[in-house]
C-alpha positions as MATLAB code, in Angstrom:
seq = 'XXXXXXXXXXXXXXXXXXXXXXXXXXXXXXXXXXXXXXXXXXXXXXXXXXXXXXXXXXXXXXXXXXXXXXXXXXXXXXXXXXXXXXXXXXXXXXXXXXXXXXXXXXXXXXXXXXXXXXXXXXXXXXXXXXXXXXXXXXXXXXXXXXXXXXXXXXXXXXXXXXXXXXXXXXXXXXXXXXXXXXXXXXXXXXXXXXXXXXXXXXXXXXXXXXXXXXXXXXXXXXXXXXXXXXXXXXXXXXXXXXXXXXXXXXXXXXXXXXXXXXXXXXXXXXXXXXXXXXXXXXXXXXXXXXXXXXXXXXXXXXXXXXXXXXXXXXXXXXXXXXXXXXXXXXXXXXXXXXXXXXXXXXXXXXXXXXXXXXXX';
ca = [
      40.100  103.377   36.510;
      37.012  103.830   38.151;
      33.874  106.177   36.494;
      31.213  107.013   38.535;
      28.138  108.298   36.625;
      25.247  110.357   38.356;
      22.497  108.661   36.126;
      21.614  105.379   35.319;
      19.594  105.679   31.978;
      20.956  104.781   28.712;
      23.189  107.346   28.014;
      24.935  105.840   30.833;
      24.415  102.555   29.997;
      26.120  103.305   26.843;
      29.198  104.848   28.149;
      30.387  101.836   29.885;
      29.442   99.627   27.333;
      31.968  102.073   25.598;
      34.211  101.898   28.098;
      34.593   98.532   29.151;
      36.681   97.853   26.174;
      39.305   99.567   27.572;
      39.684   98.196   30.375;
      37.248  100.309   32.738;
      34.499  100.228   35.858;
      31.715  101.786   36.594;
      29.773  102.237   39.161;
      26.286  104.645   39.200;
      24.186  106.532   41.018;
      19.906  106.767   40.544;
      17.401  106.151   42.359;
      16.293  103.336   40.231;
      17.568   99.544   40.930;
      16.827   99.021   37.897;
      17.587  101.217   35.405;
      19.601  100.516   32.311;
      23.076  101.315   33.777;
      22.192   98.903   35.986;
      22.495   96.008   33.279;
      26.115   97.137   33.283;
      27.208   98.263   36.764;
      27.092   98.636   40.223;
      23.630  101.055   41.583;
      24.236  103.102   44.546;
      20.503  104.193   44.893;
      19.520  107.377   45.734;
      18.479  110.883   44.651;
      20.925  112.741   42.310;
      21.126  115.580   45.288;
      21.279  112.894   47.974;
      24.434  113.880   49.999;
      24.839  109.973   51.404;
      24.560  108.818   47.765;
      26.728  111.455   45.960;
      29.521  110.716   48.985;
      29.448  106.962   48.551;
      30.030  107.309   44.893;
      33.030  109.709   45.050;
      34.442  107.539   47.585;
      34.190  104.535   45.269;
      35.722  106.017   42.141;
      38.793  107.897   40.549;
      36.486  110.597   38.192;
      32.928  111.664   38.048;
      30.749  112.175   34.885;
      26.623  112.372   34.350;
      24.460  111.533   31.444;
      21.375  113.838   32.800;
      21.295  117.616   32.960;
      18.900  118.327   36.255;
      21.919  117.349   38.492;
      22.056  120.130   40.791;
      25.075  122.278   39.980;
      25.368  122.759   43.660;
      25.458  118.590   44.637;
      27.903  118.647   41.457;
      30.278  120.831   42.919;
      30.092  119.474   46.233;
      31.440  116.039   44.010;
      33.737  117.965   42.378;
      35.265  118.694   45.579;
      36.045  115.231   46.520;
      37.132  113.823   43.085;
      37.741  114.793   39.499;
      34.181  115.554   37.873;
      33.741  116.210   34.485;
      32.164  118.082   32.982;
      32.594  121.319   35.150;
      29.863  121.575   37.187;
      29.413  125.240   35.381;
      28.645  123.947   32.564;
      26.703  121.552   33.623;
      24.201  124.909   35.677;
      24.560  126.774   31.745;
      22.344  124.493   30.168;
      19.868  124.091   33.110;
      18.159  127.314   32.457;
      16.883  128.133   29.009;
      17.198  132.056   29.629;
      20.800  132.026   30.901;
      21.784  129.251   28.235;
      20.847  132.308   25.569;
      22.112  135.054   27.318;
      25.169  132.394   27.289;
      25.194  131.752   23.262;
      24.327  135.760   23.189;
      27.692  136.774   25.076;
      29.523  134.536   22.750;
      28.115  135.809   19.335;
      25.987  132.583   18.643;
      23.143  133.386   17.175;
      19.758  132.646   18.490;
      16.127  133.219   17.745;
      14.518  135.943   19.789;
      13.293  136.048   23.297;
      12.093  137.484   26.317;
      11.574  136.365   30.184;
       8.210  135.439   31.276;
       7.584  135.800   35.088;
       3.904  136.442   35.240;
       0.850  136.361   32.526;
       1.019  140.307   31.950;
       4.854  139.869   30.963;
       3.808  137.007   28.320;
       1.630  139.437   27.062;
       3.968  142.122   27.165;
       6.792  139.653   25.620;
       4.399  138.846   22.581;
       3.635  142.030   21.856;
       7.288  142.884   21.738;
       8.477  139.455   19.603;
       5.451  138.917   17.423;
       3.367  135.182   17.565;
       3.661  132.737   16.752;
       6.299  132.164   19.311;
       7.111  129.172   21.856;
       6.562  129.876   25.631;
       8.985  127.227   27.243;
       9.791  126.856   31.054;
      13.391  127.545   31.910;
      14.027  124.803   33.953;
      13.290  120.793   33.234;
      11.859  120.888   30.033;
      12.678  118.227   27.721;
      11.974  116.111   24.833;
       8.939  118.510   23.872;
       7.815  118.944   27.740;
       6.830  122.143   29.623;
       6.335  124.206   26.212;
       3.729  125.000   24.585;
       2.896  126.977   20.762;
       1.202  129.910   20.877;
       0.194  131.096   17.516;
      -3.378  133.937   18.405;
      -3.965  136.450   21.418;
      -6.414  133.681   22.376;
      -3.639  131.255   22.778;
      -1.736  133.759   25.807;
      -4.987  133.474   27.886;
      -4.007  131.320   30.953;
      -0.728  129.907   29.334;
       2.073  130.839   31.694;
      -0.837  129.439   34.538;
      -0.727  126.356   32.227;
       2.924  125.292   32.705;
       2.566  125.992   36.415;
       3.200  129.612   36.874;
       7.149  129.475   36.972;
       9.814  131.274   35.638;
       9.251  130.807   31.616;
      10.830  132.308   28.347;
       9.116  133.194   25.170;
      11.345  132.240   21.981;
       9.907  133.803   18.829;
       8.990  130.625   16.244;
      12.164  129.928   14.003;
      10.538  128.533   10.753;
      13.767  126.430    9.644;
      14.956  124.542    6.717;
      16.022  121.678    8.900;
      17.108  120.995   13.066;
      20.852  120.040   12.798;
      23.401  119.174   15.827;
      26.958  119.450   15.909;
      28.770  117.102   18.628;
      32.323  117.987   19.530;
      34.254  116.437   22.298;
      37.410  118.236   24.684;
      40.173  116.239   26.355;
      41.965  116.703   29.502;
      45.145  118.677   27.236;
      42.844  121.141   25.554;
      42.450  118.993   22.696;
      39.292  119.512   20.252;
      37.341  117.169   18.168;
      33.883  117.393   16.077;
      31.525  114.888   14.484;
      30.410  115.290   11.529;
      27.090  118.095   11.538;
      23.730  115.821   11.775;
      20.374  116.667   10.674;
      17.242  115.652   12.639;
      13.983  114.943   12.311;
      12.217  115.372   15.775;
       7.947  114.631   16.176;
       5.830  116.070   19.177;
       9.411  117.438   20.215;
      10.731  114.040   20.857;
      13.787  112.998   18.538;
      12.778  110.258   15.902;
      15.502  109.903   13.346;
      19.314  111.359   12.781;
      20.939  111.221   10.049;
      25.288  112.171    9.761;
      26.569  113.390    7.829;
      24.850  116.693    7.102;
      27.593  117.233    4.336;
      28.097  121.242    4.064;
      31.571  122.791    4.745;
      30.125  126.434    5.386;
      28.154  125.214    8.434;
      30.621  122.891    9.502;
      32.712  125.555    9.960;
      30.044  127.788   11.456;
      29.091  125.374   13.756;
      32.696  123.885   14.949;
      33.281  127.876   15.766;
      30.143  127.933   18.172;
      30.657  124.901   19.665;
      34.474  125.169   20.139;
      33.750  128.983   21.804;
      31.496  126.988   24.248;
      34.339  124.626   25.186;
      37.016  127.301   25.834;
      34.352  129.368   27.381;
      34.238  126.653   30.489;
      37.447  124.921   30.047;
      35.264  122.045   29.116;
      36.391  118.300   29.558;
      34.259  115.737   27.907;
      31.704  115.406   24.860;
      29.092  118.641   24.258;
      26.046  119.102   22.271;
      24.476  122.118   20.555;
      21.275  121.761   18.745;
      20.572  124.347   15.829;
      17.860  125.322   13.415;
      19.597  125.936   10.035;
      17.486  129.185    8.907;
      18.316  129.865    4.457;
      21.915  128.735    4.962;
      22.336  130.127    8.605;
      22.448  128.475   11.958;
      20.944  129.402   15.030;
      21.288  127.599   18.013;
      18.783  126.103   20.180;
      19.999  124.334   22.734;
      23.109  122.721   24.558;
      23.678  119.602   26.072;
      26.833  118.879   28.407;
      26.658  115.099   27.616;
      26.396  112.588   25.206;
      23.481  113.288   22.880;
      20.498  111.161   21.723;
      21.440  112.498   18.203;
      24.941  111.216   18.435;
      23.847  107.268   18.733;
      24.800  107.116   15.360;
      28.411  107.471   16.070;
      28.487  104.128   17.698;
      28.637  102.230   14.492;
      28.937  105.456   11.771;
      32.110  106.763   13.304;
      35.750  105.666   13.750;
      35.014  106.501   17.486;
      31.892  107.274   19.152;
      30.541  109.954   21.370;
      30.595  107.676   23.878;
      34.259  106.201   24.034;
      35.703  109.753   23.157;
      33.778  110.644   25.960;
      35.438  108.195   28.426;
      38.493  108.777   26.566;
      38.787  113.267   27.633;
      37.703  112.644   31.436;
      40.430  109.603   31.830;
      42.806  112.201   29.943;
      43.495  109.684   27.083;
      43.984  110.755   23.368;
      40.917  111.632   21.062;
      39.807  109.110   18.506;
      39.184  110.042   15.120;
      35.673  111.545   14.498;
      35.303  110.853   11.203;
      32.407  108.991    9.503;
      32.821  105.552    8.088;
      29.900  105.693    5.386;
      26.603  107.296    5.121;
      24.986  106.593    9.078;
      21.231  107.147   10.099;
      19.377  106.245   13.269;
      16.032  105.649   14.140;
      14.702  105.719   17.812;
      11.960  103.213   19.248;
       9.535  105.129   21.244;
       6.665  103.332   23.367;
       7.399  100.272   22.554;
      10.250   98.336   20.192;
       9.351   96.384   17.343;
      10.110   92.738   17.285;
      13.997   91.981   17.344;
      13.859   89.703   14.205;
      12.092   91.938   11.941;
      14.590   94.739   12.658;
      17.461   92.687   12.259;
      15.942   91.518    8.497;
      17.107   95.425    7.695;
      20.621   94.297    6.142;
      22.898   96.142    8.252;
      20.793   96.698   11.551;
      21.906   97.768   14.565;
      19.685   97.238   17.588;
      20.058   98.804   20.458;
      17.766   97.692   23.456;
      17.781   99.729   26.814;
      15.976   97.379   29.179;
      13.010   99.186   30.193;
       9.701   98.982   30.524;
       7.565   99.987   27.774;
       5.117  102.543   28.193;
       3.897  105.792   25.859;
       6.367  108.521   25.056;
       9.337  106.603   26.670;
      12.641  105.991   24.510;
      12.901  102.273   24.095;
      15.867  101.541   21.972;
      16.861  102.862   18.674;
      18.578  100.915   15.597;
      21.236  102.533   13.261;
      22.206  101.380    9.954;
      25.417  102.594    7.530;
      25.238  102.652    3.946;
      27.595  103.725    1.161;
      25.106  105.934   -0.651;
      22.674  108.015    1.388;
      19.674  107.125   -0.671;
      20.079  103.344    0.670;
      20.680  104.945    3.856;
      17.125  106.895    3.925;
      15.724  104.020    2.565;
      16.521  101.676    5.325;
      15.965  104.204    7.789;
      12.335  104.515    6.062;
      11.245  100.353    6.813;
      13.058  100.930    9.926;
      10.336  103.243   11.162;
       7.494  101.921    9.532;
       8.564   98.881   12.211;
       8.460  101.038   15.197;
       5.076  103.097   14.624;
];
């Protein structure tokens, strides 16, 4: 078979490295020659709303997938009307807007921390005053990895603010002081078939993911959290792997976010689980069986941002996995990340420690 992928960056990159094991092609679209997928496949450059580029790849391929969320749901459909595309293009639009995506979680009883829209300085007044500070004033479209948001924790701080992230449509989230950021990754094939990962706890600085580590070994929100994410599957007919993020609140979870892709907090699948995000993802939109989800020891993950450190003093960490994406290093970009599996977690966190005293 042949994938096309609308996005070229690792995530990409990773799912045909996945996928050429069994037997697949890829071809991508971006509007960079030379961006990681491009190590691994064929570019067809051009913008992920470019009608000429989005045509040329449906033409050249037997199903559609994307590792990036700002993919117009509208060019999505318009692919999805040519060829299989997966996943739906509605899901795809849910997590796109950080105001529906709660009114989303809302509808389906997943808990979430407070908030209110923000369309104008007087309503972020207005909003605090109704949800208390500190609180987080996010935009509701584009923000990631700690971008477009912004802590407010006085009065003082509302002065200017929605001005500050460019005057557009915002949300204020009240500020969720958890116990620790966990994600759940599950994955739905072609038949209806479900699968979860084991629950993974993160550890994310300036907003920006630095280490995972799976699995987060508690039944009770396993449980809790397989519920949310399988209502979010049935809730679009979902094909393909999806991510929630959650603060875990004195034994509770509330979600954050989704993700309708392959997840920077699921790298450590790739060499901590029987089968990883990324070939069960390939696996659901070719309609092949699940693989097993479970973990094969204790699995952690570090990511290189700015720059990587040197290849031979990473691989000196007995057990290393190194992961190099190809690009060019500058501040605040993800590099590459390593992962290492242990059969006790305390070796685990200790390897994961000299692992990012390397990278700082």
């Amino acid at each position: 078979m042949r994938i096309g992928i609308i996005g070229a960056g690792q995530l990409g990159r990773m799912l045909a490295l996945a996928g050429y094991p069994l037997g697949q092609r890829f071809v991508f679209v971006d509007v960079d020659e030379d961006a990681p997928g491009a190590q691994v496949g064929r570019i067809i450059r051009g913008r992920f709303d470019s009608p000429a580029a989005l045509a040329a790849l449906a033409a050249s391929v037997d199903v559609v997938t994307f590792d990036v969320e700002n993919v117009p749901q509208s060019a999505a459909q318009a692919v999805a009307a040519k060829v299989p595309f997966y996943p739906p293009p509605e899901a795809l639009g849910a997590g796109q807007d950080r105001l529906d995506e709660k009114h989303l979680f809302r509808s389906l009883g997943i808990p979430t921390a407070p908030f209110a829209p923000v369309d104008s300085q007087q309503a972020l007044v207005e909003a605090a005053e109704s949800l208390g500070l500190p609180a987080i004033l996010k935009t509701r479209r584009l923000g990631y990895d700690g971008r477009g948001q912004v802590r407010l924790d006085t009065l003082g701080d509302l002065h200017d603010a929605f001005a500050a992230l460019g005057g557009v449509p915002a949300i204020l989230e009240g500020l969720v002081r958890f116990d620790r950021e966990l994600s759940l990754i599950g994955v739905r094939g072609l038949d209806g078939a479900t699968a979860f990962w084991p629950l993974a706890e993160n550890v994310h600085v300036n907003g920006m993911l630095r280490q995972t580590r799976a699995p987060w070994d508690d039944a009770g929100l396993q449980a809790d959290a397989e519920r949310h994410v399988l209502a979010l599957l049935e809730r679009f007919d979902y094909v393909g792997v999806l991510t929630v993020e959650f603060f875990c609140v004195e034994g509770a979870l509330l979600a954050n976010e989704m993700a309708p892709r392959v997840h920077n907090s699921g790298h450590w699948t790739i060499e901590g689980a029987v089968t990883s995000q990324f070939e069960n993802h390939v696996r659901a939109i070719l309609g092949l069986p699940l693989g097993s989800t479970k973990a094969t020891g204790h699995a952690g993950m570090v990511n290189f941002i700015g720059q990587l450190p040197p290849l031979a003093d990473a691989l000196a960490v007995e057990g290393a996995h190194y992961h190099d994406y190809g690009k060019t290093a500058r501040p605040g970009r993800k590099l590459g990340h390593c992962t290492v599996v242990r059969d006790k977690a305390v070796e685990r966190d200790a390897a994961l420690t000299h692992l990012m005293s390397l990278s700082r």
